[in-house]
Structure formats: structure tokens, C-alpha cells
Amino acid sequence: MIAFENVSKSFWTGKSRKVILDRASFRVELGNSLGILAKNGTGKTTIINMMAGLEKPDDGKVFRTSRISFPLGFMGGIISKHTATENARYIARLYGLDPDYVESFCRWLAGIDEYFDMPVGTYSSGMRSRFSFSLMLALEFDIYLIDEGMPSSTDVEFNRKAGQVLRQRLKNATVVVVSHQPATLEKFCRSAAVLRNGQLYTFETLEEAKRLYDYQA
């Protein structure tokens, strides 16, 4: 479960204060995947990062009682001067997993061949994205966080394999996905919410959420 209680978050843009959340309260329960509709620039990534614990609210509290993934595509836990092998084995130990399994899984899924034994800092953006995605899929979580702004791969074979693994993981997991496109949410969620004026309005169905979202367009 993820719960926001009276959470406020804003940023100073240099000219004005941009409000992301204003004393907002909502929950994400296990077994009830949630899609969040929000226009570009309204704070989609910030909300996902707060759910993951990567950013703190200005006020209020965020509670987490489940195994929650870092956002798909997040690179913050990867050390650039170390190889993918070293990173994979280190992360495995942090999560109490078998380093041999995590390393071999990432080697298979990322498909970057000899680069796996080179420093991550030497990778192209596409290879870094494939490795970080592979690393996340090597771990199992109760709640997966998906940000539409995450890096993507143009490698067809990687996308095929990663898509198969992700679908398998999501059979027994809950998803939170943020997007400005309702069609993206249809792939993952039945219930949805709309981020509007610092509040998150939740609905039982995506169709209900779309009506409010379309109204504010």
C-alpha cells in the first residue's frame, strides 16, 4: 500500500510557485492498479518519485507498506564507474537476492554482450536504459511504478523480451502508471485518477476519469 496524507509539494520556477500537490490525500491498495492522467508539466514524474521515496513532500506524509519499485528507467542507483556486472551483483546483495541469478538475468535481457563487463559510464543512452530496465525486472515488487517519460529502447528484441517479462511480473503485482494519454493507461489499469489543481481525483473507472480530464483540456 502507498498512502499520501495531506501531502503538499511545489517548486519555485523563478517567476512563480508551481503547485504539484496541495494537501492531497489518496491511497494505492494492493490489487488495484491505478492510472494517473495529467497534462505535461503538471508534476507526473514528481508524484512517481515521491511514491518511490526519491523525493520528499514539502508537508504531509507518504506511507509505504509494500515492496515498491523504483520508477522504470530510473538510473540513480547505478554507479557509472562500475561495470554492469558489479552494479547487478551489488544491487542483488542490497535486496538479499542471489547475485549470480541477478547478473545472469540482466546479461540475458539487456543483450549488450561484452559491454556488460565495461563501465556503465561508457554506455550509450540506449544501453543504459536497457540495463536499468533489466535490473528492475530482475527484482520482484508488490507495486511497480511506471512513468511515461521514462527512457525507452529502440531495440526490437529487447522490447519483445522485456515486454514478456513485464507482463509476467504484472500478473501478480499492482501498477501505478502516470501519463497524459488515456490510451497508455488502458494497457495497465481499470481505475484511474486525474491530477488537477494540486489534487488527485480518483475514479472507479478510466472512463469516468477521462470525462474530467477531457473537460479540463
XYZ file of N, CA and C in Angstrom:
651
model
N 0.840 -1.189 0.000
C 0.000 0.000 0.000
C 0.880 1.247 0.000
N 0.445 2.256 -0.739
C 1.043 3.583 -0.695
C -0.054 4.548 -0.283
N 0.217 5.389 0.697
C -0.778 6.359 1.147
C -0.148 7.740 1.257
N -0.817 8.710 0.663
C -0.453 10.117 0.806
C -1.445 10.753 1.777
N -0.953 11.417 2.803
C -1.815 12.083 3.779
C -1.460 13.559 3.848
N -2.389 14.384 3.360
C -2.228 15.842 3.378
C -0.874 16.269 2.804
N -0.525 15.706 1.664
C 0.776 15.962 1.057
C 0.734 17.222 0.194
N 1.728 18.071 0.411
C 1.896 19.267 -0.417
C 3.289 19.238 -1.036
N 3.366 19.670 -2.286
C 4.648 19.735 -2.982
C 4.573 20.841 -4.029
N 5.583 21.706 -4.042
C 5.614 22.773 -5.027
C 7.061 23.131 -5.349
N 7.237 23.857 -6.450
C 8.564 24.290 -6.881
C 8.516 25.765 -7.263
N 9.615 26.445 -7.018
C 9.755 27.824 -7.470
C 10.389 27.802 -8.853
N 9.701 28.350 -9.834
C 10.174 28.298 -11.219
C 11.072 29.466 -11.585
N 11.228 30.419 -10.669
C 11.981 31.626 -10.963
C 11.079 32.819 -11.164
N 9.829 32.541 -11.533
C 8.834 33.602 -11.707
C 7.614 33.395 -10.834
N 7.303 32.147 -10.553
C 6.121 31.838 -9.740
C 6.303 30.474 -9.083
N 5.403 30.155 -8.158
C 5.454 28.856 -7.486
C 4.506 27.897 -8.190
N 5.057 26.763 -8.639
C 4.262 25.745 -9.329
C 3.811 24.696 -8.325
N 2.526 24.565 -8.121
C 1.979 23.625 -7.151
C 1.740 22.273 -7.819
N 2.344 21.235 -7.254
C 2.132 19.872 -7.751
C 0.987 19.216 -6.986
N 1.087 19.226 -5.664
C 0.020 18.715 -4.805
C -0.245 19.732 -3.697
N -1.522 19.883 -3.353
C -1.920 20.819 -2.305
C -2.765 20.084 -1.274
N -2.107 19.633 -0.206
C -2.770 18.895 0.890
C -3.613 17.733 0.345
N -3.008 16.973 -0.545
C -3.705 15.866 -1.210
C -3.602 14.581 -0.396
N -4.687 13.825 -0.361
C -4.719 12.536 0.335
C -5.332 11.490 -0.590
N -4.642 10.354 -0.744
C -5.157 9.245 -1.541
C -4.350 7.995 -1.213
N -4.862 6.828 -1.658
C -4.203 5.550 -1.401
C -4.114 4.724 -2.671
N -3.078 3.898 -2.724
C -2.963 2.864 -3.753
C -2.924 1.536 -3.010
N -4.002 0.768 -3.130
C -4.104 -0.511 -2.435
C -3.577 -1.631 -3.328
N -2.996 -2.655 -2.698
C -2.536 -3.815 -3.464
C -3.714 -4.461 -4.183
N -3.483 -4.832 -5.423
C -4.527 -5.466 -6.216
C -5.389 -4.488 -6.985
N -5.178 -3.193 -6.789
C -5.967 -2.187 -7.502
C -5.029 -1.226 -8.229
N -4.617 -1.619 -9.416
C -3.687 -0.796 -10.191
C -4.328 0.543 -10.535
N -3.522 1.582 -10.514
C -4.039 2.934 -10.688
C -3.321 3.641 -11.826
N -4.102 4.257 -12.715
C -3.547 5.116 -13.743
C -3.818 6.561 -13.383
N -2.819 7.410 -13.576
C -2.970 8.831 -13.263
C -2.845 9.633 -14.549
N -3.896 10.359 -14.887
C -3.897 11.232 -16.052
C -3.473 12.627 -15.630
N -2.491 13.181 -16.330
C -2.029 14.531 -16.012
C -1.393 15.140 -17.247
N -1.622 16.407 -17.437
C -1.028 17.102 -18.572
C 0.483 17.198 -18.400
N 1.190 17.338 -19.498
C 2.635 17.517 -19.438
C 2.983 18.758 -18.624
N 3.984 18.612 -17.766
C 4.426 19.738 -16.965
C 3.665 19.951 -15.681
N 2.749 19.037 -15.342
C 1.955 19.223 -14.122
C 2.512 18.466 -12.923
N 3.560 17.652 -13.127
C 4.184 17.000 -11.984
C 4.035 15.499 -11.926
N 3.837 14.857 -13.080
C 3.661 13.406 -13.097
C 4.876 12.688 -12.516
N 6.053 13.075 -12.988
C 7.278 12.419 -12.525
C 7.523 12.692 -11.049
N 7.182 13.886 -10.590
C 7.367 14.219 -9.174
C 6.531 13.314 -8.282
N 5.290 13.055 -8.662
C 4.425 12.179 -7.866
C 4.985 10.761 -7.828
N 5.412 10.255 -8.975
C 6.005 8.916 -9.018
C 7.253 8.857 -8.143
N 8.079 9.880 -8.204
C 9.297 9.905 -7.393
C 8.977 9.959 -5.900
N 7.917 10.653 -5.514
C 7.521 10.670 -4.103
C 7.012 9.295 -3.668
N 6.303 8.608 -4.551
C 5.845 7.258 -4.233
C 7.028 6.323 -3.994
N 8.090 6.521 -4.772
C 9.267 5.666 -4.664
C 10.191 6.077 -3.522
N 9.949 7.262 -2.947
C 10.819 7.755 -1.890
C 12.027 8.508 -2.406
N 12.026 8.854 -3.693
C 13.147 9.578 -4.280
C 13.048 11.079 -4.028
N 11.836 11.562 -3.780
C 11.620 12.958 -3.425
C 10.716 13.007 -2.197
N 10.928 14.016 -1.360
C 10.135 14.175 -0.151
C 9.081 15.264 -0.346
N 7.935 15.116 0.310
C 6.932 16.185 0.232
C 7.373 17.396 1.046
N 6.838 18.559 0.701
C 7.105 19.750 1.499
C 6.390 19.642 2.850
N 5.170 19.131 2.806
C 4.361 18.908 4.011
C 3.580 17.620 3.835
N 3.102 17.062 4.965
C 2.347 15.821 4.911
C 3.259 14.607 4.946
N 2.641 13.430 4.823
C 3.394 12.187 4.936
C 3.032 11.224 3.811
N 4.032 10.426 3.416
C 3.826 9.343 2.456
C 4.170 8.040 3.159
N 3.210 7.110 3.196
C 3.406 5.829 3.866
C 3.539 4.722 2.824
N 4.454 3.798 3.085
C 4.665 2.661 2.199
C 4.718 1.394 3.041
N 3.883 0.409 2.710
C 3.863 -0.839 3.461
C 4.105 -2.038 2.559
N 4.590 -1.797 1.352
C 4.796 -2.873 0.382
C 6.168 -2.711 -0.274
N 6.557 -3.730 -1.029
C 7.784 -3.639 -1.820
C 7.470 -2.819 -3.071
N 8.055 -1.618 -3.139
C 7.735 -0.679 -4.208
C 8.950 -0.481 -5.094
N 8.759 -0.596 -6.392
C 9.869 -0.478 -7.324
C 10.353 0.962 -7.425
N 11.570 1.140 -7.889
C 11.975 2.454 -8.348
C 11.329 2.647 -9.715
N 11.133 3.883 -10.165
C 10.459 4.095 -11.454
C 11.216 3.434 -12.598
N 10.485 2.813 -13.512
C 11.112 2.193 -14.671
C 11.972 3.215 -15.395
N 13.217 2.847 -15.640
C 14.128 3.749 -16.313
C 14.973 4.580 -15.377
N 14.692 4.532 -14.061
C 15.476 5.326 -13.108
C 16.908 4.806 -13.030
N 17.875 5.732 -13.105
C 19.286 5.350 -13.131
C 20.031 5.745 -11.861
N 19.329 6.314 -10.882
C 20.001 6.877 -9.725
C 20.777 5.878 -8.888
N 20.397 4.604 -8.899
C 21.091 3.628 -8.070
C 22.263 2.960 -8.755
N 22.527 3.327 -10.001
C 23.594 2.697 -10.769
C 24.842 3.579 -10.745
N 25.979 2.985 -10.433
C 27.238 3.716 -10.336
C 27.966 3.632 -11.671
N 28.174 4.776 -12.304
C 28.682 4.820 -13.676
C 30.089 4.252 -13.821
N 30.922 4.407 -12.801
C 32.308 3.944 -12.938
C 32.438 2.431 -12.783
N 31.357 1.775 -12.341
C 31.367 0.326 -12.195
C 30.737 -0.338 -13.414
N 31.087 -1.570 -13.650
C 30.514 -2.322 -14.766
C 29.086 -2.747 -14.435
N 28.376 -3.191 -15.465
C 27.031 -3.720 -15.238
C 27.093 -4.940 -14.321
N 28.120 -5.750 -14.468
C 28.299 -6.913 -13.593
C 28.391 -6.482 -12.145
N 29.229 -5.497 -11.869
C 29.401 -5.030 -10.496
C 28.127 -4.399 -9.948
N 27.457 -3.612 -10.783
C 26.209 -2.988 -10.345
C 25.135 -4.026 -10.056
N 24.987 -4.993 -10.950
C 23.959 -6.014 -10.779
C 24.181 -6.819 -9.508
N 25.413 -7.197 -9.242
C 25.712 -8.016 -8.070
C 25.554 -7.198 -6.774
N 25.896 -5.918 -6.850
C 25.743 -5.049 -5.676
C 24.266 -4.869 -5.333
N 23.442 -4.559 -6.342
C 22.005 -4.377 -6.117
C 21.382 -5.673 -5.602
N 21.826 -6.804 -6.131
C 21.297 -8.096 -5.674
C 21.535 -8.275 -4.174
N 22.723 -7.941 -3.727
C 23.037 -8.092 -2.298
C 22.185 -7.149 -1.457
N 21.932 -5.928 -1.965
C 21.100 -4.980 -1.227
C 19.699 -5.533 -0.990
N 19.193 -6.262 -1.986
C 17.836 -6.801 -1.886
C 17.816 -8.240 -1.352
N 18.964 -8.755 -0.950
C 19.025 -10.101 -0.399
C 18.790 -11.186 -1.425
N 19.172 -10.944 -2.670
C 18.968 -11.912 -3.748
C 20.287 -12.563 -4.148
N 20.199 -13.626 -4.925
C 21.370 -14.343 -5.407
C 22.077 -13.505 -6.472
N 23.291 -13.027 -6.224
C 23.997 -12.195 -7.221
C 24.196 -12.897 -8.548
N 24.426 -14.226 -8.524
C 24.616 -14.968 -9.779
C 23.355 -14.916 -10.624
N 22.188 -15.055 -9.975
C 20.924 -15.017 -10.709
C 20.690 -13.639 -11.309
N 20.844 -12.584 -10.505
C 20.568 -11.232 -10.983
C 21.515 -10.869 -12.126
N 22.782 -11.220 -11.994
C 23.741 -10.930 -13.067
C 23.358 -11.651 -14.351
N 23.081 -12.959 -14.260
C 22.775 -13.731 -15.467
C 21.470 -13.269 -16.104
N 20.482 -12.916 -15.283
C 19.206 -12.415 -15.810
C 19.432 -11.129 -16.599
N 20.186 -10.197 -16.016
C 20.435 -8.912 -16.678
C 21.258 -9.083 -17.948
N 22.238 -10.002 -17.912
C 23.014 -10.274 -19.129
C 22.101 -10.753 -20.250
N 21.208 -11.676 -19.919
C 20.300 -12.242 -20.921
C 19.350 -11.184 -21.470
N 18.738 -10.388 -20.570
C 17.708 -9.458 -21.016
C 18.293 -8.221 -21.693
N 19.340 -7.642 -21.124
C 19.898 -6.407 -21.690
C 20.501 -6.645 -23.071
N 21.147 -7.794 -23.253
C 21.693 -8.130 -24.560
C 22.749 -7.159 -25.059
N 23.627 -6.705 -24.156
C 24.652 -5.733 -24.573
C 26.035 -6.387 -24.690
N 26.060 -7.705 -24.643
C 27.266 -8.503 -24.923
C 28.462 -8.059 -24.074
N 29.596 -7.796 -24.720
C 30.827 -7.518 -23.968
C 30.765 -6.211 -23.177
N 29.828 -5.342 -23.524
C 29.713 -4.081 -22.779
C 29.280 -4.316 -21.329
N 28.700 -5.475 -21.056
C 28.251 -5.782 -19.698
C 29.420 -5.753 -18.714
N 30.634 -5.999 -19.210
C 31.817 -6.004 -18.359
C 32.634 -4.721 -18.495
N 31.997 -3.679 -19.050
C 32.635 -2.372 -19.159
C 31.901 -1.375 -18.254
N 32.544 -0.278 -17.860
C 31.876 0.711 -17.003
C 30.595 1.235 -17.640
N 29.554 1.370 -16.830
C 28.266 1.839 -17.336
C 28.391 3.242 -17.933
N 29.347 4.034 -17.432
C 29.544 5.374 -17.950
C 29.962 5.420 -19.399
N 30.402 4.282 -19.948
C 30.801 4.233 -21.365
C 29.633 3.857 -22.278
N 28.471 3.572 -21.704
C 27.329 3.110 -22.498
C 26.655 4.264 -23.239
N 25.983 3.923 -24.321
C 25.069 4.862 -24.955
C 23.825 4.976 -24.072
N 23.003 5.987 -24.326
C 21.783 6.149 -23.527
C 20.871 4.939 -23.679
N 20.837 4.346 -24.872
C 20.003 3.176 -25.088
C 20.466 1.969 -24.292
N 21.780 1.747 -24.237
C 22.307 0.622 -23.469
C 22.084 0.825 -21.974
N 22.236 2.067 -21.505
C 21.985 2.364 -20.087
C 20.529 2.090 -19.738
N 19.633 2.481 -20.640
C 18.209 2.256 -20.417
C 17.895 0.766 -20.361
N 18.474 -0.001 -21.280
C 18.228 -1.445 -21.308
C 18.750 -2.121 -20.046
N 19.921 -1.683 -19.579
C 20.462 -2.288 -18.360
C 19.625 -1.934 -17.136
N 19.239 -0.676 -17.001
C 18.449 -0.278 -15.830
C 17.088 -0.964 -15.814
N 16.466 -1.101 -16.998
C 15.177 -1.790 -17.094
C 15.357 -3.263 -16.738
N 16.432 -3.875 -17.233
C 16.701 -5.285 -16.926
C 16.912 -5.486 -15.439
N 17.627 -4.557 -14.821
C 17.895 -4.660 -13.393
C 16.608 -4.577 -12.587
N 15.715 -3.688 -12.982
C 14.452 -3.581 -12.262
C 13.610 -4.843 -12.401
N 13.611 -5.419 -13.613
C 12.817 -6.618 -13.846
C 13.430 -7.857 -13.184
N 14.708 -7.775 -12.821
C 15.328 -8.896 -12.109
C 14.839 -8.970 -10.670
N 14.303 -7.868 -10.171
C 13.782 -7.805 -8.811
C 12.265 -7.930 -8.867
N 11.670 -8.459 -7.828
C 10.215 -8.592 -7.796
C 9.641 -7.657 -6.745
N 8.604 -6.895 -7.140
C 7.991 -5.914 -6.261
C 6.488 -6.161 -6.166
N 5.872 -5.588 -5.126
C 4.418 -5.637 -4.998
C 3.763 -4.568 -5.859
N 4.441 -3.416 -5.960
C 3.917 -2.290 -6.738
C 4.996 -1.800 -7.692
N 4.660 -1.743 -8.979
C 5.580 -1.236 -9.987
C 5.156 0.178 -10.387
N 6.128 1.073 -10.475
C 5.888 2.469 -10.835
C 6.360 2.715 -12.265
N 5.464 3.227 -13.096
C 5.769 3.458 -14.499
C 5.485 4.911 -14.850
N 6.505 5.591 -15.333
C 6.400 6.985 -15.755
C 6.515 7.030 -17.260
N 5.529 7.628 -17.924
C 5.559 7.661 -19.389
C 6.791 8.387 -19.921
N 7.422 9.217 -19.079
C 8.599 9.943 -19.525
C 9.881 9.154 -19.390
N 9.773 7.882 -18.980
C 10.985 7.080 -18.775
C 11.692 6.835 -20.106
N 13.018 6.622 -20.058
C 13.747 6.306 -21.292
C 13.203 5.030 -21.930
N 13.225 4.961 -23.241
C 12.752 3.772 -23.943
C 13.853 3.249 -24.849
N 13.694 1.998 -25.265
C 14.692 1.382 -26.130
C 14.121 1.221 -27.525
N 14.993 1.359 -28.509
C 14.582 1.140 -29.895
C 14.941 -0.258 -30.363
N 15.519 -1.073 -29.456
C 15.925 -2.425 -29.814
C 14.710 -3.353 -29.788
N 14.352 -3.890 -30.937
C 13.132 -4.689 -31.072
C 13.201 -5.956 -30.219
N 14.315 -6.659 -30.253
C 14.440 -7.904 -29.499
C 14.369 -7.644 -28.002
N 15.016 -6.582 -27.545
C 14.934 -6.242 -26.127
C 13.493 -5.925 -25.730
N 12.810 -5.124 -26.518
C 11.430 -4.764 -26.201
C 10.538 -6.000 -26.143
N 10.781 -6.954 -27.034
C 9.984 -8.186 -27.030
C 10.212 -8.973 -25.744
N 11.477 -9.188 -25.391
C 11.784 -9.967 -24.185
C 11.340 -9.241 -22.928
N 11.634 -7.930 -22.859
C 11.268 -7.161 -21.668
C 9.756 -7.107 -21.510
N 9.033 -6.979 -22.620
C 7.575 -6.950 -22.557
C 7.006 -8.248 -22.012
N 7.582 -9.384 -22.413
C 7.125 -10.677 -21.911
C 7.351 -10.793 -20.406
N 8.536 -10.391 -19.946
C 8.858 -10.474 -18.522
C 7.960 -9.541 -17.721
N 7.765 -8.315 -18.228
C 6.938 -7.344 -17.514
C 5.506 -7.840 -17.381
N 4.958 -8.391 -18.461
C 3.588 -8.915 -18.385
C 3.483 -10.029 -17.352
N 4.501 -10.886 -17.263
C 4.505 -11.962 -16.275
C 4.561 -11.392 -14.859
N 5.407 -10.383 -14.651
C 5.525 -9.764 -13.332
C 4.198 -9.132 -12.905
N 3.535 -8.485 -13.855
C 2.333 -7.722 -13.519
C 1.115 -8.599 -13.244
N 1.206 -9.888 -13.564
C 0.090 -10.797 -13.257
C -0.163 -10.860 -11.766
N 0.888 -10.699 -10.971
C 0.755 -10.807 -9.517
C 1.172 -9.527 -8.801
N 1.135 -8.410 -9.526
C 1.585 -7.159 -8.930
C 0.588 -6.045 -9.227
N 0.762 -4.953 -8.520
C -0.042 -3.750 -8.706
C 0.805 -2.724 -9.457
N 0.152 -1.915 -10.288
C 0.857 -0.947 -11.118
C 0.322 0.454 -10.840
N 1.229 1.415 -10.790
C 0.852 2.829 -10.841
C 1.535 3.407 -12.074
N 0.745 3.921 -13.004
C 1.310 4.480 -14.230
C 0.776 5.894 -14.415
N 1.668 6.827 -14.738
C 1.262 8.212 -14.986
C 1.467 8.527 -16.462
N 0.501 9.224 -17.047
C 0.576 9.526 -18.473
C -0.360 10.689 -18.807
N -0.083 11.344 -19.920
C -1.015 12.360 -20.409
C -1.933 11.764 -21.478
N -1.767 10.462 -21.758
C -2.565 9.808 -22.787
C -3.418 8.691 -22.183
N -4.739 8.797 -22.231
C -5.602 7.747 -21.691
C -5.318 6.369 -22.276
N -4.926 6.312 -23.548
C -4.664 5.012 -24.179
C -3.545 4.261 -23.481
N -2.569 4.979 -22.907
C -1.475 4.328 -22.193
C -1.998 3.616 -20.952
N -2.956 4.230 -20.268
C -3.491 3.641 -19.036
C -4.308 2.386 -19.316
N -4.943 2.321 -20.479
C -5.786 1.178 -20.812
C -5.012 -0.128 -20.804
N -3.698 -0.060 -21.031
C -2.871 -1.263 -21.071
C -2.659 -1.858 -19.677
N -2.815 -1.022 -18.633
C -2.426 -1.465 -17.305
C -3.539 -1.394 -16.255
N -4.490 -0.469 -16.402
C -5.372 -0.136 -15.273
C -6.841 -0.093 -15.657
N -7.677 -0.363 -14.665
C -9.108 -0.163 -14.809
C -9.551 1.105 -14.072
N -9.044 1.320 -12.874
C -9.356 2.545 -12.146
C -8.329 3.607 -12.504
N -8.735 4.862 -12.343
C -7.846 5.944 -12.755
C -8.093 7.180 -11.909
N -7.171 8.122 -12.032
C -7.268 9.385 -11.310
C -6.829 10.504 -12.239
N -7.205 11.713 -11.879
C -6.829 12.902 -12.642
C -6.134 13.877 -11.713
N -4.936 14.318 -12.101
C -4.210 15.340 -11.351
C -4.658 16.699 -11.867
N -5.251 17.485 -10.955
C -5.823 18.766 -11.379
C -5.772 19.755 -10.223
N -5.150 20.888 -10.463
C -5.096 21.971 -9.471
C -4.577 21.506 -8.113
N -3.551 20.659 -8.149
C -2.928 20.224 -6.905
C -3.646 19.107 -6.177
N -4.707 18.577 -6.762
C -5.444 17.480 -6.143
C -5.489 16.281 -7.078
N -5.577 15.093 -6.481
C -5.712 13.876 -7.265
C -7.128 13.351 -7.076
N -7.919 13.409 -8.147
C -9.312 12.970 -8.108
C -9.384 11.529 -8.610
N -9.794 10.607 -7.759
C -9.804 9.186 -8.102
C -11.197 8.734 -8.541
N -11.210 7.767 -9.466
C -12.456 7.246 -10.020
C -12.384 5.728 -10.110
N -13.532 5.093 -10.105
C -13.602 3.640 -10.205
C -13.207 3.147 -11.587
N -13.481 3.952 -12.602
C -13.194 3.529 -13.976
C -12.390 4.593 -14.713
N -11.712 4.153 -15.748
C -10.951 5.065 -16.582
C -11.878 5.996 -17.346
N -13.035 5.497 -17.743
C -13.979 6.327 -18.492
C -14.418 7.535 -17.685
N -14.666 7.343 -16.373
C -15.047 8.468 -15.527
C -13.919 9.488 -15.428
N -12.699 8.975 -15.275
C -11.543 9.869 -15.181
C -11.360 10.647 -16.479
N -11.568 9.991 -17.602
C -11.387 10.647 -18.899
C -12.355 11.808 -19.074
N -13.573 11.700 -18.523
C -14.542 12.784 -18.675
C -14.046 14.061 -17.993
N -13.503 13.917 -16.781
C -12.943 15.082 -16.105
C -11.694 15.576 -16.819
N -10.866 14.663 -17.258
C -9.614 15.012 -17.944
C -9.922 15.767 -19.244
N -10.879 15.266 -20.004
C -11.245 15.924 -21.265
C -11.879 17.279 -21.021
N -12.596 17.403 -19.905
C -13.266 18.665 -19.579
C -12.257 19.770 -19.304
N -11.116 19.403 -18.678
C -10.122 20.416 -18.337
C -9.142 20.676 -19.472
N -9.268 19.904 -20.567
C -8.318 20.052 -21.679
C -8.404 21.447 -22.316
